[in-house]
Amino acid sequence: MSELKNDRFLRALMREPVDVTPVWMMRQAGRYLPEYRASRERAGNFMGLCANPDMACEVTLQPLERYPLDAAILFSDILTIPDAMGLGLYFETGEGPKFRKPVRTEADIQALKVMDPYKDLGYVMDAVKTIRRELNGRVPLIGFSGSPWTLATYMVEGSSSKDFRRAKTMAYDQPEVMHQLLDTLAQSVTAYLNAQIESGAQAVQIFDTWGGALSHAAYQEFSLKYLQQIVSGLIRQHDGRRVPVILFTKGGGQWLEQMADTGADALGLDWTTDIGQARSRVGQRVALQGNMDPTILYASPERIRAEVGQILESYGRGSGHVFNLGHGITPEVDPAHAGAFIEAVHELSAVYHGE
Ligand code: CP3
């Protein structure tokens, strides 16, 4: 494998010294970029992009051609796992993801099998290998998966949901059934992330997008427990380097200590948590990733720069910070504003590093 030309993302995740704070954006390959929309048009639809390794590679690299980003993220989706388990994923324009065969009963869940990533999601592993080859050491490649709880919400609801009525009812009324689903998913996610690592992913992030919808007690029981199980089962060293694990529970600011206890290398923060306070709580143990409100990208470049400055100031001097948004970039953002954001991170952060 080729030497990394820019490894500040991996160094910051290990809290090793860097010259400037590294930055990437969740959903950095996406609909705000006209070149992404053109590629999706050519592929026919979103899943067509994901399932074709050359096209997945093409869109992964698009934001890197525009901006001096410090990491690439595999272009795929968290819902490839339930799709591979036979639930029949499809997207209806403007409505988000849907499943033809959601899981609603104990029998549905007993029929699910732990997924074999090489057999069932070979196209993802091919995409990882293709992207690594085309990146040629420019920046590290991030692999990812959804958390068991977040995947379970889509699998039980059959779509996105506002209140998670079906998934929560199953958790509260039939906890043993929900636990069986979560355990099958945790085993599948572990195998899937390890396969991505063996195929060339140099860091992995687990998206627990809906963990923050749970009560304090339910979060421990239905989300954190399985994050812990996955972290314990991951390959942590590959190709002569540590493979850092990032846990991102959206709305999880009150659980950072417990998330750090899983043994993850870094925690993702949404914008509702002050990053300086988060650092004083867990910054001796983990790196932090985040956490600008993605909506600030609609404001002027001057306002974006000021916000970046405040977050850098709140984190303070030294390594252990990967700059990101607190959630994915949205489709209506002006690409020039994303550029102003990335430039501000590199320009304003140098004074927080070095002698
Ligand atoms: O970050 C990246 O650039 C990598 C690619 C990526 C996508 N989805 C591409 C995508 C990643 C990391 C994801 C993760 C994902 N997918 C999550 C967790 C992160 C988060 O945002 O909370 C979730 C919950 C999903 C499920 C999902 N996929 C939803 C709810 C939607 C529709 C949302 C919307 O904005 O319409 C998707 C579709 C999707 N995944 C798109 C992209 C670029 C848009 C599809 C399109 O091109 O029409």
mmCIF file with all atom_site columns, N, CA and C and ligand atoms in Angstrom, residues 24-31 36-37 40 45-47 49-50 59-60 63 73-79 89 91-97 142 144-146 150 154 160 205 207-210 248 250 327-331, ligand 1:
data_model
loop_
_atom_site.group_PDB
_atom_site.id
_atom_site.type_symbol
_atom_site.label_atom_id
_atom_site.label_alt_id
_atom_site.label_comp_id
_atom_site.label_asym_id
_atom_site.label_entity_id
_atom_site.label_seq_id
_atom_site.pdbx_PDB_ins_code
_atom_site.Cartn_x
_atom_site.Cartn_y
_atom_site.Cartn_z
_atom_site.occupancy
_atom_site.B_iso_or_equiv
_atom_site.pdbx_formal_charge
_atom_site.auth_seq_id
_atom_site.auth_comp_id
_atom_site.auth_asym_id
_atom_site.auth_atom_id
_atom_site.pdbx_PDB_model_num
ATOM   1   N N   . TRP A 1 24  ? -13.133 17.225 7.532   1.00 0.00 ? 24  TRP A N   1
ATOM   2   C CA  . TRP A 1 24  ? -13.940 16.597 6.474   1.00 0.00 ? 24  TRP A CA  1
ATOM   3   C C   . TRP A 1 24  ? -15.390 16.885 6.821   1.00 0.00 ? 24  TRP A C   1
ATOM   4   N N   . MET A 1 25  ? -16.321 16.571 5.947   1.00 0.00 ? 25  MET A N   1
ATOM   5   C CA  . MET A 1 25  ? -17.741 16.868 6.202   1.00 0.00 ? 25  MET A CA  1
ATOM   6   C C   . MET A 1 25  ? -18.562 15.602 6.034   1.00 0.00 ? 25  MET A C   1
ATOM   7   N N   . MET A 1 26  ? -19.423 15.315 7.013   1.00 0.00 ? 26  MET A N   1
ATOM   8   C CA  . MET A 1 26  ? -20.363 14.219 6.821   1.00 0.00 ? 26  MET A CA  1
ATOM   9   C C   . MET A 1 26  ? -21.232 14.543 5.601   1.00 0.00 ? 26  MET A C   1
ATOM   10  N N   . ARG A 1 27  ? -21.479 13.536 4.757   1.00 0.00 ? 27  ARG A N   1
ATOM   11  C CA  . ARG A 1 27  ? -22.199 13.675 3.477   1.00 0.00 ? 27  ARG A CA  1
ATOM   12  C C   . ARG A 1 27  ? -21.463 14.598 2.498   1.00 0.00 ? 27  ARG A C   1
ATOM   13  N N   . GLN A 1 28  ? -20.108 14.573 2.559   1.00 0.00 ? 28  GLN A N   1
ATOM   14  C CA  . GLN A 1 28  ? -19.373 15.510 1.695   1.00 0.00 ? 28  GLN A CA  1
ATOM   15  C C   . GLN A 1 28  ? -19.574 15.207 0.206   1.00 0.00 ? 28  GLN A C   1
ATOM   16  N N   . ALA A 1 29  ? -19.836 13.946 -0.139  1.00 0.00 ? 29  ALA A N   1
ATOM   17  C CA  . ALA A 1 29  ? -20.237 13.617 -1.510  1.00 0.00 ? 29  ALA A CA  1
ATOM   18  C C   . ALA A 1 29  ? -21.756 13.573 -1.510  1.00 0.00 ? 29  ALA A C   1
ATOM   19  N N   . GLY A 1 30  ? -22.385 14.534 -2.141  1.00 0.00 ? 30  GLY A N   1
ATOM   20  C CA  . GLY A 1 30  ? -23.845 14.550 -2.049  1.00 0.00 ? 30  GLY A CA  1
ATOM   21  C C   . GLY A 1 30  ? -24.462 15.613 -2.936  1.00 0.00 ? 30  GLY A C   1
ATOM   22  N N   . ARG A 1 31  ? -25.760 15.793 -2.739  1.00 0.00 ? 31  ARG A N   1
ATOM   23  C CA  . ARG A 1 31  ? -26.562 16.566 -3.689  1.00 0.00 ? 31  ARG A CA  1
ATOM   24  C C   . ARG A 1 31  ? -26.254 18.053 -3.755  1.00 0.00 ? 31  ARG A C   1
ATOM   25  N N   . TYR A 1 36  ? -22.105 15.773 -8.446  1.00 0.00 ? 36  TYR A N   1
ATOM   26  C CA  . TYR A 1 36  ? -22.747 14.586 -7.864  1.00 0.00 ? 36  TYR A CA  1
ATOM   27  C C   . TYR A 1 36  ? -24.105 14.349 -8.537  1.00 0.00 ? 36  TYR A C   1
ATOM   28  N N   . ARG A 1 37  ? -24.872 15.417 -8.693  1.00 0.00 ? 37  ARG A N   1
ATOM   29  C CA  . ARG A 1 37  ? -26.203 15.266 -9.290  1.00 0.00 ? 37  ARG A CA  1
ATOM   30  C C   . ARG A 1 37  ? -26.096 14.731 -10.720 1.00 0.00 ? 37  ARG A C   1
ATOM   31  N N   . ARG A 1 40  ? -25.292 10.978 -10.488 1.00 0.00 ? 40  ARG A N   1
ATOM   32  C CA  . ARG A 1 40  ? -26.468 10.210 -10.078 1.00 0.00 ? 40  ARG A CA  1
ATOM   33  C C   . ARG A 1 40  ? -27.442 10.058 -11.255 1.00 0.00 ? 40  ARG A C   1
ATOM   34  N N   . ASN A 1 45  ? -30.086 6.137  -10.446 1.00 0.00 ? 45  ASN A N   1
ATOM   35  C CA  . ASN A 1 45  ? -30.584 6.452  -9.105  1.00 0.00 ? 45  ASN A CA  1
ATOM   36  C C   . ASN A 1 45  ? -29.462 6.264  -8.087  1.00 0.00 ? 45  ASN A C   1
ATOM   37  N N   . PHE A 1 46  ? -29.792 6.567  -6.821  1.00 0.00 ? 46  PHE A N   1
ATOM   38  C CA  . PHE A 1 46  ? -28.800 6.544  -5.750  1.00 0.00 ? 46  PHE A CA  1
ATOM   39  C C   . PHE A 1 46  ? -28.196 5.161  -5.538  1.00 0.00 ? 46  PHE A C   1
ATOM   40  N N   . MET A 1 47  ? -29.024 4.099  -5.482  1.00 0.00 ? 47  MET A N   1
ATOM   41  C CA  . MET A 1 47  ? -28.480 2.760  -5.260  1.00 0.00 ? 47  MET A CA  1
ATOM   42  C C   . MET A 1 47  ? -27.613 2.302  -6.438  1.00 0.00 ? 47  MET A C   1
ATOM   43  N N   . LEU A 1 49  ? -25.573 4.196  -7.957  1.00 0.00 ? 49  LEU A N   1
ATOM   44  C CA  . LEU A 1 49  ? -24.247 4.751  -7.647  1.00 0.00 ? 49  LEU A CA  1
ATOM   45  C C   . LEU A 1 49  ? -23.520 3.861  -6.649  1.00 0.00 ? 49  LEU A C   1
ATOM   46  N N   . CYS A 1 50  ? -24.237 3.458  -5.586  1.00 0.00 ? 50  CYS A N   1
ATOM   47  C CA  . CYS A 1 50  ? -23.613 2.671  -4.516  1.00 0.00 ? 50  CYS A CA  1
ATOM   48  C C   . CYS A 1 50  ? -23.135 1.315  -5.033  1.00 0.00 ? 50  CYS A C   1
ATOM   49  N N   . VAL A 1 59  ? -17.781 9.492  -7.275  1.00 0.00 ? 59  VAL A N   1
ATOM   50  C CA  . VAL A 1 59  ? -18.438 10.497 -6.415  1.00 0.00 ? 59  VAL A CA  1
ATOM   51  C C   . VAL A 1 59  ? -17.708 10.676 -5.083  1.00 0.00 ? 59  VAL A C   1
ATOM   52  N N   . THR A 1 60  ? -17.036 9.632  -4.602  1.00 0.00 ? 60  THR A N   1
ATOM   53  C CA  . THR A 1 60  ? -16.223 9.786  -3.381  1.00 0.00 ? 60  THR A CA  1
ATOM   54  C C   . THR A 1 60  ? -15.156 10.860 -3.587  1.00 0.00 ? 60  THR A C   1
ATOM   55  N N   . PRO A 1 63  ? -15.716 15.668 -3.967  1.00 0.00 ? 63  PRO A N   1
ATOM   56  C CA  . PRO A 1 63  ? -15.430 16.777 -3.038  1.00 0.00 ? 63  PRO A CA  1
ATOM   57  C C   . PRO A 1 63  ? -13.931 17.007 -2.839  1.00 0.00 ? 63  PRO A C   1
ATOM   58  N N   . ILE A 1 73  ? -14.538 9.751  2.460   1.00 0.00 ? 73  ILE A N   1
ATOM   59  C CA  . ILE A 1 73  ? -15.422 8.745  3.053   1.00 0.00 ? 73  ILE A CA  1
ATOM   60  C C   . ILE A 1 73  ? -16.057 7.932  1.936   1.00 0.00 ? 73  ILE A C   1
ATOM   61  N N   . LEU A 1 74  ? -15.991 6.629  2.130   1.00 0.00 ? 74  LEU A N   1
ATOM   62  C CA  . LEU A 1 74  ? -16.613 5.671  1.209   1.00 0.00 ? 74  LEU A CA  1
ATOM   63  C C   . LEU A 1 74  ? -18.008 6.149  0.829   1.00 0.00 ? 74  LEU A C   1
ATOM   64  N N   . PHE A 1 75  ? -18.322 6.162  -0.453  1.00 0.00 ? 75  PHE A N   1
ATOM   65  C CA  . PHE A 1 75  ? -19.678 6.491  -0.860  1.00 0.00 ? 75  PHE A CA  1
ATOM   66  C C   . PHE A 1 75  ? -20.526 5.233  -0.846  1.00 0.00 ? 75  PHE A C   1
ATOM   67  N N   . SER A 1 76  ? -21.483 5.204  0.069   1.00 0.00 ? 76  SER A N   1
ATOM   68  C CA  . SER A 1 76  ? -22.395 4.073  0.202   1.00 0.00 ? 76  SER A CA  1
ATOM   69  C C   . SER A 1 76  ? -23.542 4.539  1.080   1.00 0.00 ? 76  SER A C   1
ATOM   70  N N   . ASP A 1 77  ? -24.211 3.637  1.768   1.00 0.00 ? 77  ASP A N   1
ATOM   71  C CA  . ASP A 1 77  ? -25.271 4.027  2.695   1.00 0.00 ? 77  ASP A CA  1
ATOM   72  C C   . ASP A 1 77  ? -25.308 3.048  3.853   1.00 0.00 ? 77  ASP A C   1
ATOM   73  N N   . ILE A 1 78  ? -25.810 3.496  5.009   1.00 0.00 ? 78  ILE A N   1
ATOM   74  C CA  . ILE A 1 78  ? -25.910 2.577  6.150   1.00 0.00 ? 78  ILE A CA  1
ATOM   75  C C   . ILE A 1 78  ? -26.948 1.483  5.889   1.00 0.00 ? 78  ILE A C   1
ATOM   76  N N   . LEU A 1 79  ? -27.883 1.721  4.981   1.00 0.00 ? 79  LEU A N   1
ATOM   77  C CA  . LEU A 1 79  ? -28.983 0.767  4.799   1.00 0.00 ? 79  LEU A CA  1
ATOM   78  C C   . LEU A 1 79  ? -28.642 -0.376 3.840   1.00 0.00 ? 79  LEU A C   1
ATOM   79  N N   . LEU A 1 89  ? -34.513 -2.593 -0.051  1.00 0.00 ? 89  LEU A N   1
ATOM   80  C CA  . LEU A 1 89  ? -34.389 -1.134 0.099   1.00 0.00 ? 89  LEU A CA  1
ATOM   81  C C   . LEU A 1 89  ? -34.756 -0.436 -1.203  1.00 0.00 ? 89  LEU A C   1
ATOM   82  N N   . PHE A 1 91  ? -35.671 3.861  -2.727  1.00 0.00 ? 91  PHE A N   1
ATOM   83  C CA  . PHE A 1 91  ? -35.789 5.285  -2.405  1.00 0.00 ? 91  PHE A CA  1
ATOM   84  C C   . PHE A 1 91  ? -36.859 5.899  -3.277  1.00 0.00 ? 91  PHE A C   1
ATOM   85  N N   . GLU A 1 92  ? -37.783 6.608  -2.673  1.00 0.00 ? 92  GLU A N   1
ATOM   86  C CA  . GLU A 1 92  ? -38.770 7.348  -3.451  1.00 0.00 ? 92  GLU A CA  1
ATOM   87  C C   . GLU A 1 92  ? -38.391 8.819  -3.362  1.00 0.00 ? 92  GLU A C   1
ATOM   88  N N   . THR A 1 93  ? -38.316 9.479  -4.513  1.00 0.00 ? 93  THR A N   1
ATOM   89  C CA  . THR A 1 93  ? -37.824 10.849 -4.546  1.00 0.00 ? 93  THR A CA  1
ATOM   90  C C   . THR A 1 93  ? -38.546 11.724 -3.527  1.00 0.00 ? 93  THR A C   1
ATOM   91  N N   . GLY A 1 94  ? -37.753 12.423 -2.743  1.00 0.00 ? 94  GLY A N   1
ATOM   92  C CA  . GLY A 1 94  ? -38.314 13.349 -1.764  1.00 0.00 ? 94  GLY A CA  1
ATOM   93  C C   . GLY A 1 94  ? -38.856 12.682 -0.510  1.00 0.00 ? 94  GLY A C   1
ATOM   94  N N   . GLU A 1 95  ? -38.826 11.349 -0.431  1.00 0.00 ? 95  GLU A N   1
ATOM   95  C CA  . GLU A 1 95  ? -39.407 10.673 0.719   1.00 0.00 ? 95  GLU A CA  1
ATOM   96  C C   . GLU A 1 95  ? -38.414 9.886  1.561   1.00 0.00 ? 95  GLU A C   1
ATOM   97  N N   . GLY A 1 96  ? -37.170 9.817  1.117   1.00 0.00 ? 96  GLY A N   1
ATOM   98  C CA  . GLY A 1 96  ? -36.188 9.059  1.881   1.00 0.00 ? 96  GLY A CA  1
ATOM   99  C C   . GLY A 1 96  ? -36.317 7.567  1.680   1.00 0.00 ? 96  GLY A C   1
ATOM   100 N N   . PRO A 1 97  ? -35.574 6.784  2.475   1.00 0.00 ? 97  PRO A N   1
ATOM   101 C CA  . PRO A 1 97  ? -35.501 5.339  2.261   1.00 0.00 ? 97  PRO A CA  1
ATOM   102 C C   . PRO A 1 97  ? -36.756 4.595  2.690   1.00 0.00 ? 97  PRO A C   1
ATOM   103 N N   . ILE A 1 142 ? -12.170 6.694  4.984   1.00 0.00 ? 142 ILE A N   1
ATOM   104 C CA  . ILE A 1 142 ? -13.019 6.307  6.117   1.00 0.00 ? 142 ILE A CA  1
ATOM   105 C C   . ILE A 1 142 ? -14.064 5.301  5.629   1.00 0.00 ? 142 ILE A C   1
ATOM   106 N N   . PHE A 1 144 ? -17.571 3.011  6.996   1.00 0.00 ? 144 PHE A N   1
ATOM   107 C CA  . PHE A 1 144 ? -18.616 3.308  7.983   1.00 0.00 ? 144 PHE A CA  1
ATOM   108 C C   . PHE A 1 144 ? -19.714 2.267  7.982   1.00 0.00 ? 144 PHE A C   1
ATOM   109 N N   . SER A 1 145 ? -20.508 2.354  9.039   1.00 0.00 ? 145 SER A N   1
ATOM   110 C CA  . SER A 1 145 ? -21.714 1.539  9.166   1.00 0.00 ? 145 SER A CA  1
ATOM   111 C C   . SER A 1 145 ? -22.704 2.307  10.030  1.00 0.00 ? 145 SER A C   1
ATOM   112 N N   . GLY A 1 146 ? -23.969 1.917  9.972   1.00 0.00 ? 146 GLY A N   1
ATOM   113 C CA  . GLY A 1 146 ? -24.938 2.404  10.950  1.00 0.00 ? 146 GLY A CA  1
ATOM   114 C C   . GLY A 1 146 ? -24.776 1.611  12.240  1.00 0.00 ? 146 GLY A C   1
ATOM   115 N N   . THR A 1 150 ? -29.808 2.241  15.210  1.00 0.00 ? 150 THR A N   1
ATOM   116 C CA  . THR A 1 150 ? -30.234 3.097  14.103  1.00 0.00 ? 150 THR A CA  1
ATOM   117 C C   . THR A 1 150 ? -30.725 2.244  12.928  1.00 0.00 ? 150 THR A C   1
ATOM   118 N N   . TYR A 1 154 ? -34.960 1.747  11.157  1.00 0.00 ? 154 TYR A N   1
ATOM   119 C CA  . TYR A 1 154 ? -35.417 1.709  9.755   1.00 0.00 ? 154 TYR A CA  1
ATOM   120 C C   . TYR A 1 154 ? -36.032 0.356  9.409   1.00 0.00 ? 154 TYR A C   1
ATOM   121 N N   . SER A 1 160 ? -38.109 6.139  7.277   1.00 0.00 ? 160 SER A N   1
ATOM   122 C CA  . SER A 1 160 ? -37.758 7.128  8.296   1.00 0.00 ? 160 SER A CA  1
ATOM   123 C C   . SER A 1 160 ? -38.969 7.316  9.206   1.00 0.00 ? 160 SER A C   1
ATOM   124 N N   . GLN A 1 205 ? -16.211 4.824  11.042  1.00 0.00 ? 205 GLN A N   1
ATOM   125 C CA  . GLN A 1 205 ? -17.154 5.591  11.856  1.00 0.00 ? 205 GLN A CA  1
ATOM   126 C C   . GLN A 1 205 ? -18.474 4.843  11.937  1.00 0.00 ? 205 GLN A C   1
ATOM   127 N N   . PHE A 1 207 ? -22.346 5.371  12.682  1.00 0.00 ? 207 PHE A N   1
ATOM   128 C CA  . PHE A 1 207 ? -23.372 6.418  12.739  1.00 0.00 ? 207 PHE A CA  1
ATOM   129 C C   . PHE A 1 207 ? -24.542 5.923  13.586  1.00 0.00 ? 207 PHE A C   1
ATOM   130 N N   . ASP A 1 208 ? -24.650 6.465  14.808  1.00 0.00 ? 208 ASP A N   1
ATOM   131 C CA  . ASP A 1 208 ? -25.807 6.145  15.655  1.00 0.00 ? 208 ASP A CA  1
ATOM   132 C C   . ASP A 1 208 ? -26.748 7.352  15.600  1.00 0.00 ? 208 ASP A C   1
ATOM   133 N N   . THR A 1 209 ? -27.307 7.550  14.434  1.00 0.00 ? 209 THR A N   1
ATOM   134 C CA  . THR A 1 209 ? -28.080 8.769  14.164  1.00 0.00 ? 209 THR A CA  1
ATOM   135 C C   . THR A 1 209 ? -29.284 8.912  15.092  1.00 0.00 ? 209 THR A C   1
ATOM   136 N N   . TRP A 1 210 ? -29.883 7.776  15.500  1.00 0.00 ? 210 TRP A N   1
ATOM   137 C CA  . TRP A 1 210 ? -31.108 7.870  16.300  1.00 0.00 ? 210 TRP A CA  1
ATOM   138 C C   . TRP A 1 210 ? -30.936 7.416  17.743  1.00 0.00 ? 210 TRP A C   1
ATOM   139 N N   . PHE A 1 248 ? -20.380 8.051  16.692  1.00 0.00 ? 248 PHE A N   1
ATOM   140 C CA  . PHE A 1 248 ? -21.177 9.285  16.594  1.00 0.00 ? 248 PHE A CA  1
ATOM   141 C C   . PHE A 1 248 ? -22.626 8.973  16.950  1.00 0.00 ? 248 PHE A C   1
ATOM   142 N N   . LYS A 1 250 ? -25.843 10.939 17.472  1.00 0.00 ? 250 LYS A N   1
ATOM   143 C CA  . LYS A 1 250 ? -26.434 12.275 17.362  1.00 0.00 ? 250 LYS A CA  1
ATOM   144 C C   . LYS A 1 250 ? -27.344 12.476 18.574  1.00 0.00 ? 250 LYS A C   1
ATOM   145 N N   . HIS A 1 327 ? -23.651 17.279 11.804  1.00 0.00 ? 327 HIS A N   1
ATOM   146 C CA  . HIS A 1 327 ? -24.430 16.271 11.086  1.00 0.00 ? 327 HIS A CA  1
ATOM   147 C C   . HIS A 1 327 ? -24.168 16.529 9.604   1.00 0.00 ? 327 HIS A C   1
ATOM   148 N N   . GLY A 1 328 ? -24.825 15.790 8.710   1.00 0.00 ? 328 GLY A N   1
ATOM   149 C CA  . GLY A 1 328 ? -24.497 15.895 7.289   1.00 0.00 ? 328 GLY A CA  1
ATOM   150 C C   . GLY A 1 328 ? -24.804 17.253 6.664   1.00 0.00 ? 328 GLY A C   1
ATOM   151 N N   . ILE A 1 329 ? -24.015 17.596 5.651   1.00 0.00 ? 329 ILE A N   1
ATOM   152 C CA  . ILE A 1 329 ? -24.269 18.812 4.864   1.00 0.00 ? 329 ILE A CA  1
ATOM   153 C C   . ILE A 1 329 ? -25.570 18.609 4.079   1.00 0.00 ? 329 ILE A C   1
ATOM   154 N N   . THR A 1 330 ? -26.345 19.662 3.952   1.00 0.00 ? 330 THR A N   1
ATOM   155 C CA  . THR A 1 330 ? -27.676 19.542 3.332   1.00 0.00 ? 330 THR A CA  1
ATOM   156 C C   . THR A 1 330 ? -27.648 19.958 1.853   1.00 0.00 ? 330 THR A C   1
ATOM   157 N N   . PRO A 1 331 ? -28.603 19.454 1.059   1.00 0.00 ? 331 PRO A N   1
ATOM   158 C CA  . PRO A 1 331 ? -28.543 19.604 -0.407  1.00 0.00 ? 331 PRO A CA  1
ATOM   159 C C   . PRO A 1 331 ? -28.563 21.048 -0.917  1.00 0.00 ? 331 PRO A C   1
HETATM 160 O O1  . CP3 B 2 .   ? -20.880 11.088 4.028   1.00 0.00 ? 1   CP3 B O1  1
HETATM 161 C C1  . CP3 B 2 .   ? -20.739 10.709 2.847   1.00 0.00 ? 1   CP3 B C1  1
HETATM 162 O O2  . CP3 B 2 .   ? -20.476 11.473 1.903   1.00 0.00 ? 1   CP3 B O2  1
HETATM 163 C C2  . CP3 B 2 .   ? -20.791 9.216  2.568   1.00 0.00 ? 1   CP3 B C2  1
HETATM 164 C C3  . CP3 B 2 .   ? -22.024 8.701  2.115   1.00 0.00 ? 1   CP3 B C3  1
HETATM 165 C C4  . CP3 B 2 .   ? -23.208 8.505  3.068   1.00 0.00 ? 1   CP3 B C4  1
HETATM 166 C C5  . CP3 B 2 .   ? -24.544 8.515  2.581   1.00 0.00 ? 1   CP3 B C5  1
HETATM 167 N N1  . CP3 B 2 .   ? -25.363 8.150  3.584   1.00 0.00 ? 1   CP3 B N1  1
HETATM 168 C C6  . CP3 B 2 .   ? -24.933 8.844  1.206   1.00 0.00 ? 1   CP3 B C6  1
HETATM 169 C C7  . CP3 B 2 .   ? -26.323 9.211  0.931   1.00 0.00 ? 1   CP3 B C7  1
HETATM 170 C C8  . CP3 B 2 .   ? -23.265 8.183  4.419   1.00 0.00 ? 1   CP3 B C8  1
HETATM 171 C C9  . CP3 B 2 .   ? -22.144 8.101  5.433   1.00 0.00 ? 1   CP3 B C9  1
HETATM 172 C C10 . CP3 B 2 .   ? -24.637 7.948  4.734   1.00 0.00 ? 1   CP3 B C10 1
HETATM 173 C C11 . CP3 B 2 .   ? -25.099 7.522  6.067   1.00 0.00 ? 1   CP3 B C11 1
HETATM 174 C C12 . CP3 B 2 .   ? -26.542 7.467  6.359   1.00 0.00 ? 1   CP3 B C12 1
HETATM 175 N N2  . CP3 B 2 .   ? -27.550 7.050  5.535   1.00 0.00 ? 1   CP3 B N2  1
HETATM 176 C C13 . CP3 B 2 .   ? -27.102 7.742  7.618   1.00 0.00 ? 1   CP3 B C13 1
HETATM 177 C C14 . CP3 B 2 .   ? -26.330 8.118  8.847   1.00 0.00 ? 1   CP3 B C14 1
HETATM 178 C C15 . CP3 B 2 .   ? -25.816 9.503  8.786   1.00 0.00 ? 1   CP3 B C15 1
HETATM 179 C C16 . CP3 B 2 .   ? -26.853 10.555 8.920   1.00 0.00 ? 1   CP3 B C16 1
HETATM 180 O O3  . CP3 B 2 .   ? -26.975 11.355 7.984   1.00 0.00 ? 1   CP3 B O3  1
HETATM 181 O O4  . CP3 B 2 .   ? -27.489 10.592 9.983   1.00 0.00 ? 1   CP3 B O4  1
HETATM 182 C C17 . CP3 B 2 .   ? -28.497 7.551  7.527   1.00 0.00 ? 1   CP3 B C17 1
HETATM 183 C C18 . CP3 B 2 .   ? -29.521 7.762  8.622   1.00 0.00 ? 1   CP3 B C18 1
HETATM 184 C C19 . CP3 B 2 .   ? -28.772 7.092  6.201   1.00 0.00 ? 1   CP3 B C19 1
HETATM 185 C C20 . CP3 B 2 .   ? -30.087 6.670  5.654   1.00 0.00 ? 1   CP3 B C20 1
HETATM 186 C C21 . CP3 B 2 .   ? -30.453 7.524  4.516   1.00 0.00 ? 1   CP3 B C21 1
HETATM 187 N N3  . CP3 B 2 .   ? -29.841 7.449  3.267   1.00 0.00 ? 1   CP3 B N3  1
HETATM 188 C C22 . CP3 B 2 .   ? -31.441 8.520  4.461   1.00 0.00 ? 1   CP3 B C22 1
HETATM 189 C C23 . CP3 B 2 .   ? -32.328 8.919  5.635   1.00 0.00 ? 1   CP3 B C23 1
HETATM 190 C C24 . CP3 B 2 .   ? -31.413 9.052  3.167   1.00 0.00 ? 1   CP3 B C24 1
HETATM 191 C C25 . CP3 B 2 .   ? -32.311 10.093 2.576   1.00 0.00 ? 1   CP3 B C25 1
HETATM 192 C C26 . CP3 B 2 .   ? -31.934 11.392 3.207   1.00 0.00 ? 1   CP3 B C26 1
HETATM 193 C C27 . CP3 B 2 .   ? -31.996 12.515 2.249   1.00 0.00 ? 1   CP3 B C27 1
HETATM 194 O O5  . CP3 B 2 .   ? -31.227 13.430 2.516   1.00 0.00 ? 1   CP3 B O5  1
HETATM 195 O O6  . CP3 B 2 .   ? -32.765 12.447 1.272   1.00 0.00 ? 1   CP3 B O6  1
HETATM 196 C C28 . CP3 B 2 .   ? -30.391 8.405  2.462   1.00 0.00 ? 1   CP3 B C28 1
HETATM 197 C C29 . CP3 B 2 .   ? -29.978 8.672  1.052   1.00 0.00 ? 1   CP3 B C29 1
HETATM 198 C C30 . CP3 B 2 .   ? -28.570 9.147  0.839   1.00 0.00 ? 1   CP3 B C30 1
HETATM 199 N N4  . CP3 B 2 .   ? -27.461 8.571  1.393   1.00 0.00 ? 1   CP3 B N4  1
HETATM 200 C C31 . CP3 B 2 .   ? -28.158 10.203 -0.005  1.00 0.00 ? 1   CP3 B C31 1
HETATM 201 C C32 . CP3 B 2 .   ? -26.756 10.241 0.032   1.00 0.00 ? 1   CP3 B C32 1
HETATM 202 C C33 . CP3 B 2 .   ? -25.833 11.140 -0.749  1.00 0.00 ? 1   CP3 B C33 1
HETATM 203 C C34 . CP3 B 2 .   ? -29.063 11.068 -0.844  1.00 0.00 ? 1   CP3 B C34 1
HETATM 204 C C35 . CP3 B 2 .   ? -29.568 10.212 -1.951  1.00 0.00 ? 1   CP3 B C35 1
HETATM 205 C C36 . CP3 B 2 .   ? -29.728 10.916 -3.246  1.00 0.00 ? 1   CP3 B C36 1
HETATM 206 O O7  . CP3 B 2 .   ? -28.711 11.151 -3.959  1.00 0.00 ? 1   CP3 B O7  1
HETATM 207 O O8  . CP3 B 2 .   ? -30.872 11.203 -3.611  1.00 0.00 ? 1   CP3 B O8  1
#
